[in-house]
mmCIF file with all atom_site columns, C-alpha atoms in Angstrom:
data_model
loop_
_atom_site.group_PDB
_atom_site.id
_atom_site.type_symbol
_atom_site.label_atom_id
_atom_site.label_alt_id
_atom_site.label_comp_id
_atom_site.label_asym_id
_atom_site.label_entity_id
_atom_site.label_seq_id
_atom_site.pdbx_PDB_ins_code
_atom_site.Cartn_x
_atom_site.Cartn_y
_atom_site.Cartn_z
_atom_site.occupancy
_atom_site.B_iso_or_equiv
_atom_site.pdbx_formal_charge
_atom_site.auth_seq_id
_atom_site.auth_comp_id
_atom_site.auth_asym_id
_atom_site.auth_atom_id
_atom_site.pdbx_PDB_model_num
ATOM 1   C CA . UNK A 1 1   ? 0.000   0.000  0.000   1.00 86.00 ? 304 UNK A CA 1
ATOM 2   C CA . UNK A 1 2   ? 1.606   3.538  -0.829  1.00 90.00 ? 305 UNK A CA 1
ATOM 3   C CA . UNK A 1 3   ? 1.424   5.349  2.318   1.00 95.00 ? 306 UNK A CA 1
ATOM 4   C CA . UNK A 1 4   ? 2.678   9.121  3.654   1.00 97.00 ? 307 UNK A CA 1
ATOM 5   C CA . UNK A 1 5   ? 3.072   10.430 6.478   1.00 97.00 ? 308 UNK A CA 1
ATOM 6   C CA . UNK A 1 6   ? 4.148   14.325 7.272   1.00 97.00 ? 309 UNK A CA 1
ATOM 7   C CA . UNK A 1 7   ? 5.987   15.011 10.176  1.00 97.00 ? 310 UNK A CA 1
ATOM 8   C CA . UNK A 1 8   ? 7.738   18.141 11.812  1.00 98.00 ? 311 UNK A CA 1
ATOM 9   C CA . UNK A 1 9   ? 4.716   20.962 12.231  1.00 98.00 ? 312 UNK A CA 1
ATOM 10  C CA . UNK A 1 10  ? 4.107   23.168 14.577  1.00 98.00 ? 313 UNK A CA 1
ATOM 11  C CA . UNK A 1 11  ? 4.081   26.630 16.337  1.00 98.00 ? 314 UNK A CA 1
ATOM 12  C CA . UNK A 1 12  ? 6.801   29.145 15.271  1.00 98.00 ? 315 UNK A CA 1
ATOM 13  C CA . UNK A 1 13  ? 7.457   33.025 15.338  1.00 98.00 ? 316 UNK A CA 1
ATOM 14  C CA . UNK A 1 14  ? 8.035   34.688 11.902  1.00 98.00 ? 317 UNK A CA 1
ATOM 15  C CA . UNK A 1 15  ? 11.200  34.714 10.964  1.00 98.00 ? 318 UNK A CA 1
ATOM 16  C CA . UNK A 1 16  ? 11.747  31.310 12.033  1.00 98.00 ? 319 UNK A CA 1
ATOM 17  C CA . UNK A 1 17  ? 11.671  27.999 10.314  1.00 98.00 ? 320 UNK A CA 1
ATOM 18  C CA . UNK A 1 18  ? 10.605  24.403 10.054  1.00 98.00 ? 321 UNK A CA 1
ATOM 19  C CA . UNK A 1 19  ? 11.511  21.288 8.299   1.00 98.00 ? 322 UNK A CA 1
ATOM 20  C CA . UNK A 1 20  ? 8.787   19.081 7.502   1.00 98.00 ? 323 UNK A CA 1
ATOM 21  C CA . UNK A 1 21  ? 9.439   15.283 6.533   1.00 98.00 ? 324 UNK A CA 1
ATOM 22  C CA . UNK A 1 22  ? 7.040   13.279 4.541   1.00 97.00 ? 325 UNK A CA 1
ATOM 23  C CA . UNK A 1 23  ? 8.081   9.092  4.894   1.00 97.00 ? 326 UNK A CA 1
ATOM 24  C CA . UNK A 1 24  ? 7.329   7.061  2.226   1.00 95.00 ? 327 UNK A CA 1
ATOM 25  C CA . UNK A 1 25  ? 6.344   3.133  2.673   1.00 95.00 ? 328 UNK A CA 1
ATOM 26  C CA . UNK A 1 26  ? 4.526   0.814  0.558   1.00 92.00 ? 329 UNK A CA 1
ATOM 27  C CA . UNK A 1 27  ? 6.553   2.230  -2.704  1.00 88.00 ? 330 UNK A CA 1
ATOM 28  C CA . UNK A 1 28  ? 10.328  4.154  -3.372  1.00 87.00 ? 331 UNK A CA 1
ATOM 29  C CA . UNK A 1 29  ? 10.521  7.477  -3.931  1.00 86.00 ? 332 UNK A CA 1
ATOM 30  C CA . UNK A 1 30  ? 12.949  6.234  -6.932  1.00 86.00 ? 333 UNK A CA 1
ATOM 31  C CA . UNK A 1 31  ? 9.922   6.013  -9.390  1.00 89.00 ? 334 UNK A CA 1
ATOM 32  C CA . UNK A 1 32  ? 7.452   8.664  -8.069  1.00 93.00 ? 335 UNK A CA 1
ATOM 33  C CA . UNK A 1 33  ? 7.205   12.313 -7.910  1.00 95.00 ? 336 UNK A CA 1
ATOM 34  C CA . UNK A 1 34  ? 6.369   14.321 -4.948  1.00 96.00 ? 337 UNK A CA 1
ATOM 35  C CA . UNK A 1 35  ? 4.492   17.311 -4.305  1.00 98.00 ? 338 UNK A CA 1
ATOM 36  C CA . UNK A 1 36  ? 4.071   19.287 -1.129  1.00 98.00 ? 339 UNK A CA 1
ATOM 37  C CA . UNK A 1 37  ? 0.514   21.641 -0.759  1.00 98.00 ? 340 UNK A CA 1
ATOM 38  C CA . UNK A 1 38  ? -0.693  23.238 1.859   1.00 98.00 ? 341 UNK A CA 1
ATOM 39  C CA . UNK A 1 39  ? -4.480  25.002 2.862   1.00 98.00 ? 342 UNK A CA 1
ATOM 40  C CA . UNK A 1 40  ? -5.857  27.441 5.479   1.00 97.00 ? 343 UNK A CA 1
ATOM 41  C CA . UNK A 1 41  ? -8.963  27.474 6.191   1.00 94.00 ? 344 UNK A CA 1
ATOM 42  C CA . UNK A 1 42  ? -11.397 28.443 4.149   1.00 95.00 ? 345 UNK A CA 1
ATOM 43  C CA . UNK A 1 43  ? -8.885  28.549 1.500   1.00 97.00 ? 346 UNK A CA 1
ATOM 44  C CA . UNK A 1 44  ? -7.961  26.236 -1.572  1.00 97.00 ? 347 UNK A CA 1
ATOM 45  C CA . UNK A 1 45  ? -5.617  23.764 -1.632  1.00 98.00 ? 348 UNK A CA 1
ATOM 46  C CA . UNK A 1 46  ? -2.453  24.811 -3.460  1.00 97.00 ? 349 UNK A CA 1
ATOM 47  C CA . UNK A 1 47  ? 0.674   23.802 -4.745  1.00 98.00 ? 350 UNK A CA 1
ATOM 48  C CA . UNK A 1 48  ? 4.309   24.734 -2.127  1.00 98.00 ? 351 UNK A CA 1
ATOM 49  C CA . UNK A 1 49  ? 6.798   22.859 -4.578  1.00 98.00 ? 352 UNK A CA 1
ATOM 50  C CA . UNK A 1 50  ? 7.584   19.428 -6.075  1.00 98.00 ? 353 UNK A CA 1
ATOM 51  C CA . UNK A 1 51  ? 10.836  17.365 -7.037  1.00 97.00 ? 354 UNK A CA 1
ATOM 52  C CA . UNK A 1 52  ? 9.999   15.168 -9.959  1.00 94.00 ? 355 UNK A CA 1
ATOM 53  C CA . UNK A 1 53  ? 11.165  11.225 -10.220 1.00 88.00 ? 356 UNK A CA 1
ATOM 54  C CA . UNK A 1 54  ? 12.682  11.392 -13.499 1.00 82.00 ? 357 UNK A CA 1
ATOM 55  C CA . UNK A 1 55  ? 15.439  14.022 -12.733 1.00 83.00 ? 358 UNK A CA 1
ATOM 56  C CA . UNK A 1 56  ? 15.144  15.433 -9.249  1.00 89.00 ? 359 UNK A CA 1
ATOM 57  C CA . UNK A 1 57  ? 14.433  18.910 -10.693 1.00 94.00 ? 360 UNK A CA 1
ATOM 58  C CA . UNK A 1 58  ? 12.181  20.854 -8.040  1.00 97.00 ? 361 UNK A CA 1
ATOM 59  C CA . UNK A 1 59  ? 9.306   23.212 -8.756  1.00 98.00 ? 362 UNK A CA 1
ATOM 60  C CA . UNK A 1 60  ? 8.299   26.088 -6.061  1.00 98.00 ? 363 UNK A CA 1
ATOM 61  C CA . UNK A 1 61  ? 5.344   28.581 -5.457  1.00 98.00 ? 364 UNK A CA 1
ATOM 62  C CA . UNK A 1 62  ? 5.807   32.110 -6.032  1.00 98.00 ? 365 UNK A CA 1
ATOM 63  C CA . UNK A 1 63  ? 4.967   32.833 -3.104  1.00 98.00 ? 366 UNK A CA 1
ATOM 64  C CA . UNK A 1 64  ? 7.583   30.783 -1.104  1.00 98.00 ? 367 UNK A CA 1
ATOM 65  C CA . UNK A 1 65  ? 10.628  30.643 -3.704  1.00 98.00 ? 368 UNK A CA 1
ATOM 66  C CA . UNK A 1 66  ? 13.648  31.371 -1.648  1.00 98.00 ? 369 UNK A CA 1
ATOM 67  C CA . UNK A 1 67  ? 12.902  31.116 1.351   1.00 98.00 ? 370 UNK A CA 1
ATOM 68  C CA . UNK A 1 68  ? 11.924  27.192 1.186   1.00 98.00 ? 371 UNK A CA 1
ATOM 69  C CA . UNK A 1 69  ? 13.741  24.456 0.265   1.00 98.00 ? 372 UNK A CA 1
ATOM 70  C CA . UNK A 1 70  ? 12.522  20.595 -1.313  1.00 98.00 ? 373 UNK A CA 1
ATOM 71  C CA . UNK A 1 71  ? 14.413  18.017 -1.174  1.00 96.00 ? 374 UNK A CA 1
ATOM 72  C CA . UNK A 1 72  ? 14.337  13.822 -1.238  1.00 94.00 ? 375 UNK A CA 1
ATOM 73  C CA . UNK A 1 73  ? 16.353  11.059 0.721   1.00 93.00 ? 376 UNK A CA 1
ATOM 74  C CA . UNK A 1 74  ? 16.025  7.724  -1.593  1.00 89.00 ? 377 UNK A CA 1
ATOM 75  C CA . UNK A 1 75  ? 18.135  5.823  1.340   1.00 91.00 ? 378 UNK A CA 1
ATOM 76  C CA . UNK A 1 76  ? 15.399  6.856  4.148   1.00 94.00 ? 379 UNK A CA 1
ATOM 77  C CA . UNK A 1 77  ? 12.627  6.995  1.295   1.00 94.00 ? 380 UNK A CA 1
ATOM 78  C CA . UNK A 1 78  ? 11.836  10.316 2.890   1.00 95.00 ? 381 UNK A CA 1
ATOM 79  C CA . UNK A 1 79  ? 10.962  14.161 1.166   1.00 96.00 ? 382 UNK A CA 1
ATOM 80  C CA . UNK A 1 80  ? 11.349  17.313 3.052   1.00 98.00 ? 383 UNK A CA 1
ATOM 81  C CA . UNK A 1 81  ? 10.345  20.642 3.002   1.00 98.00 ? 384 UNK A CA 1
ATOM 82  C CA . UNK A 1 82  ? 13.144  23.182 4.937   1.00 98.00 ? 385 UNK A CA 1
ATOM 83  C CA . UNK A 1 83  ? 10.942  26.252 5.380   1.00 98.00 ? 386 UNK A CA 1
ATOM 84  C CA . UNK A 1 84  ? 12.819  29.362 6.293   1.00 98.00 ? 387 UNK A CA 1
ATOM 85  C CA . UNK A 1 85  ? 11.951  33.075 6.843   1.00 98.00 ? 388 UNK A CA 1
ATOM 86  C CA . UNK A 1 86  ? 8.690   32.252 7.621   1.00 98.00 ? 389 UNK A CA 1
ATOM 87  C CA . UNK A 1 87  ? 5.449   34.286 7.902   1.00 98.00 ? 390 UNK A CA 1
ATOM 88  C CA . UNK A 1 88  ? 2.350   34.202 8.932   1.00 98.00 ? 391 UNK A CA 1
ATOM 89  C CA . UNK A 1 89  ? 0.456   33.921 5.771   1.00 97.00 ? 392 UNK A CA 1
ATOM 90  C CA . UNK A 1 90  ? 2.392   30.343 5.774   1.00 98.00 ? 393 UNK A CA 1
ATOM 91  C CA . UNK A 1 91  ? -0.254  29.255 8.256   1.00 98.00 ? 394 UNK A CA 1
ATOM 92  C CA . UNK A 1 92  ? -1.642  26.260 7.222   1.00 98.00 ? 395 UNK A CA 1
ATOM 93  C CA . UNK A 1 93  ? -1.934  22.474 7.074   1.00 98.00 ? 396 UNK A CA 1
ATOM 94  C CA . UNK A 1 94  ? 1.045   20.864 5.014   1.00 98.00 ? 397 UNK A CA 1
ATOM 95  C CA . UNK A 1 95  ? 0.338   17.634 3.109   1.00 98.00 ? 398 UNK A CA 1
ATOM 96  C CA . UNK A 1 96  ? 2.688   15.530 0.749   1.00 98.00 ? 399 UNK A CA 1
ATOM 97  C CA . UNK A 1 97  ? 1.258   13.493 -2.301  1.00 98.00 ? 400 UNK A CA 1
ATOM 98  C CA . UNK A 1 98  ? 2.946   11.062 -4.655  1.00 97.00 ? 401 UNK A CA 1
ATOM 99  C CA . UNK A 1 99  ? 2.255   10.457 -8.267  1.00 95.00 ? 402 UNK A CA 1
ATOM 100 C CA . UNK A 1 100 ? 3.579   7.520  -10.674 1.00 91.00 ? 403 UNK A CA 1
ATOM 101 C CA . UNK A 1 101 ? 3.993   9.708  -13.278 1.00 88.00 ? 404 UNK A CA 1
ATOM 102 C CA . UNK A 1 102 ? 3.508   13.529 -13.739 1.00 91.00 ? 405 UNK A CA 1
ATOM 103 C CA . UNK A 1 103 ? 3.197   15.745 -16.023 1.00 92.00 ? 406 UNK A CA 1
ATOM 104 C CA . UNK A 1 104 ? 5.393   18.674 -14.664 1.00 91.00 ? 407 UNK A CA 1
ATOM 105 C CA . UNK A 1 105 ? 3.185   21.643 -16.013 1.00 94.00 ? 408 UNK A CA 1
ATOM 106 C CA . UNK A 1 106 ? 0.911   20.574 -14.076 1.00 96.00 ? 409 UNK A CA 1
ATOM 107 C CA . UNK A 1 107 ? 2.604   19.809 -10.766 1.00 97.00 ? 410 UNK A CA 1
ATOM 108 C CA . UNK A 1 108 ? 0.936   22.454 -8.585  1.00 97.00 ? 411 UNK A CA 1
ATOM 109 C CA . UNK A 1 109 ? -2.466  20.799 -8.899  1.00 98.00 ? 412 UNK A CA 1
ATOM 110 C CA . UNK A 1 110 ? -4.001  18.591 -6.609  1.00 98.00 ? 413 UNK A CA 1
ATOM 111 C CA . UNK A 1 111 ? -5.887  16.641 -8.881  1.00 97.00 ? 414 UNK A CA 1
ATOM 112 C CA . UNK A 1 112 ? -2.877  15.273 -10.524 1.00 97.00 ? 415 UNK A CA 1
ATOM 113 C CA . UNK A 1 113 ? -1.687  13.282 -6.950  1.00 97.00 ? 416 UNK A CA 1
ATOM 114 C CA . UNK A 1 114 ? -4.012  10.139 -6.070  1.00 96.00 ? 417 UNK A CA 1
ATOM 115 C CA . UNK A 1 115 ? -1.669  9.531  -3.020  1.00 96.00 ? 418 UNK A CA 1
ATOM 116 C CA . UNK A 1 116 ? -1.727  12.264 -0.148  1.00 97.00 ? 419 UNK A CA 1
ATOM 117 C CA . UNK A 1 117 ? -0.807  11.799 3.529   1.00 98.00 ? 420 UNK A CA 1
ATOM 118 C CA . UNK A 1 118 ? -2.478  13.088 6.987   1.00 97.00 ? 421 UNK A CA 1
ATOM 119 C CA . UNK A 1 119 ? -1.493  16.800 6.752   1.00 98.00 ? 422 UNK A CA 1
ATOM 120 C CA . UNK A 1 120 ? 1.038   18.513 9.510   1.00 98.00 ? 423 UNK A CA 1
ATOM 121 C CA . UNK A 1 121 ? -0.277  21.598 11.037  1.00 98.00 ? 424 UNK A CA 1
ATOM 122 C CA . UNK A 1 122 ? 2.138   24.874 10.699  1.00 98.00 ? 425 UNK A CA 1
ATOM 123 C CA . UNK A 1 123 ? 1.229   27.685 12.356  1.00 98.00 ? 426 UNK A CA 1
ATOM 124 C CA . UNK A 1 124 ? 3.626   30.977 12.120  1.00 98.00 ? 427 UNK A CA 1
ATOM 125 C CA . UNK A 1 125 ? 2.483   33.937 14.821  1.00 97.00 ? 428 UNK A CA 1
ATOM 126 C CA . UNK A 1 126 ? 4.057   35.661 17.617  1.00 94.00 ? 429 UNK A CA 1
#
């Protein structure tokens, strides 16, 4: 069974930072794209970055390029997302999702992942 789980949320002051680790099981992250999203409440869901499976390239929001960070350990079959500088607008629930294949234009969409974990809650406020 492909499973996900997200690890490393919680409360932090802007400014500061997180690392977030989504485990893999069931399947290797050799063969599958991830993609990390995240939604507030009342919001949509929406695409924080990807690293594909073909060639590790790595896709980012707008709205978070430079100041976070994707990245993939084949060996521990384990993503994560190194979030740095954060605000508050950041404040949300984080999930991971896997797809066999991908088609990398569309990587920010949700519809494009049948696998998704639990969700880790960030929240960023002093």
């Amino acid at each position: 069974q492909v499973q996900l789980v997200e690890s490393g949320g919680g409360l932090v002051q802007p400014g500061g930072s997180l690392r977030l680790s989504c485990a893999a099981s069931g399947f290797s992250l050799d063969y599958y794209s991830i993609g990390w999203f995240r939604q507030a409440p009342g919001m949509e869901r929406e695409g924080v970055s990807c690293i594909s499976s073909s060639d590790g390239s790595t896709y980012y929001a707008d709205s978070v390029k430079g100041r976070f960070t994707i990245s993939r350990d084949n060996a521990k079959n384990t993503v994560y997302l190194q979030m740095n500088s954060l605000k508050p607008e950041d404040t949300a629930v984080y999930y991971c999702a896997t797809s066999r294949r991908l088609l990398l234009r569309l990587w920010m969409l949700p519809g494009e992942y049948p696998y998704w974990g639990q969700g880790t809650q960030v929240t960023v406020s002093s």
